[in-house]
Amino acid sequence: MPRRRSYDQYCAAARALDAVGDRWTLLIVRELLAGPRRYTDLHADLPGVSTDMLAGRLKDMEGAELVTRRRLPPPVAAYVYELTARGRDLLPVLRALAAWGAPVLDEPRPTDAVRAHWFAIPLLTALEPLDARVVQVTLDEGEFHVRAGADGRAEYGDGPAADADLRLLTDAATCRALANGETTLADAVAAGRAELVEAGAG
C-alpha cells in the first residue's frame, strides 16, 4: 500500500490535515463520537461512501491512532470501531465546523440523506443553558441524546438514553434554526416549535 500523502509542511495545521483532511475522515469521527460502531452500521450511516473507501479510511485512522478496533464478547462476537482519546478530542473541531456551516444549511436537497443524530453536534451549544443535563431529542427522523453544558463535558449518542433527565420533541427545521442562531430553545418552546418535558413526564 502506498504511503499516505502528506503536505510535508512543518505546520501544526498541516500535520492535523495530514491525519483528518481526507474525504470522509471527519464524518467517520462524527459517527464514532456517538459511541462504538460496527463496520456495517458505519456504512449504513455514511451514505455515498464505498466499502473500499470506508475500509481504507478506517485503516488510516487506526494508523493515526484516532480509532481502535476491538471484538465484542460473546454472544455478540462482532468487531466495533471506537475513537481513542485523541480521536474524541476532535469534537471541538466538528463543533466549530458545524457552527461555520449552519448558516448555509438551507432546506434539504432531494438528494440529501438525513439522520437524526447528525443534528446532535449543532445542538450542543443551543442546549448548554440546560446545565449539563442529559437530553433525549426526538425528531421524525429518529432519536438521539446529548449532554451539553458550560462545564465543557459535551457528549452525544445515537438513540434514546436510559439516564435522560429531559425529553425534547421537535423537528429538523427547528434544529436547524437552533443551530444557526435563528432562535433559542426558550423561544422555540414558547412558539410551540419544541416541547421540553421531564423525562418521566407523560
CSV table of C-alpha atoms in Angstrom, one decimal, residues 69-73 77-80:
chain,number,residue,atom,x,y,z
A,69,ARG,CA,-10.9,-1.9,16.6
A,70,ARG,CA,-12.0,-4.4,19.2
A,71,ARG,CA,-14.0,-7.6,19.4
A,72,LEU,CA,-17.2,-7.6,21.4
A,73,PRO,CA,-17.6,-10.6,23.8
A,77,ALA,CA,-19.0,-11.8,18.5
A,78,ALA,CA,-18.6,-8.8,16.3
A,79,TYR,CA,-15.9,-6.1,15.9
A,80,VAL,CA,-16.6,-2.5,16.6
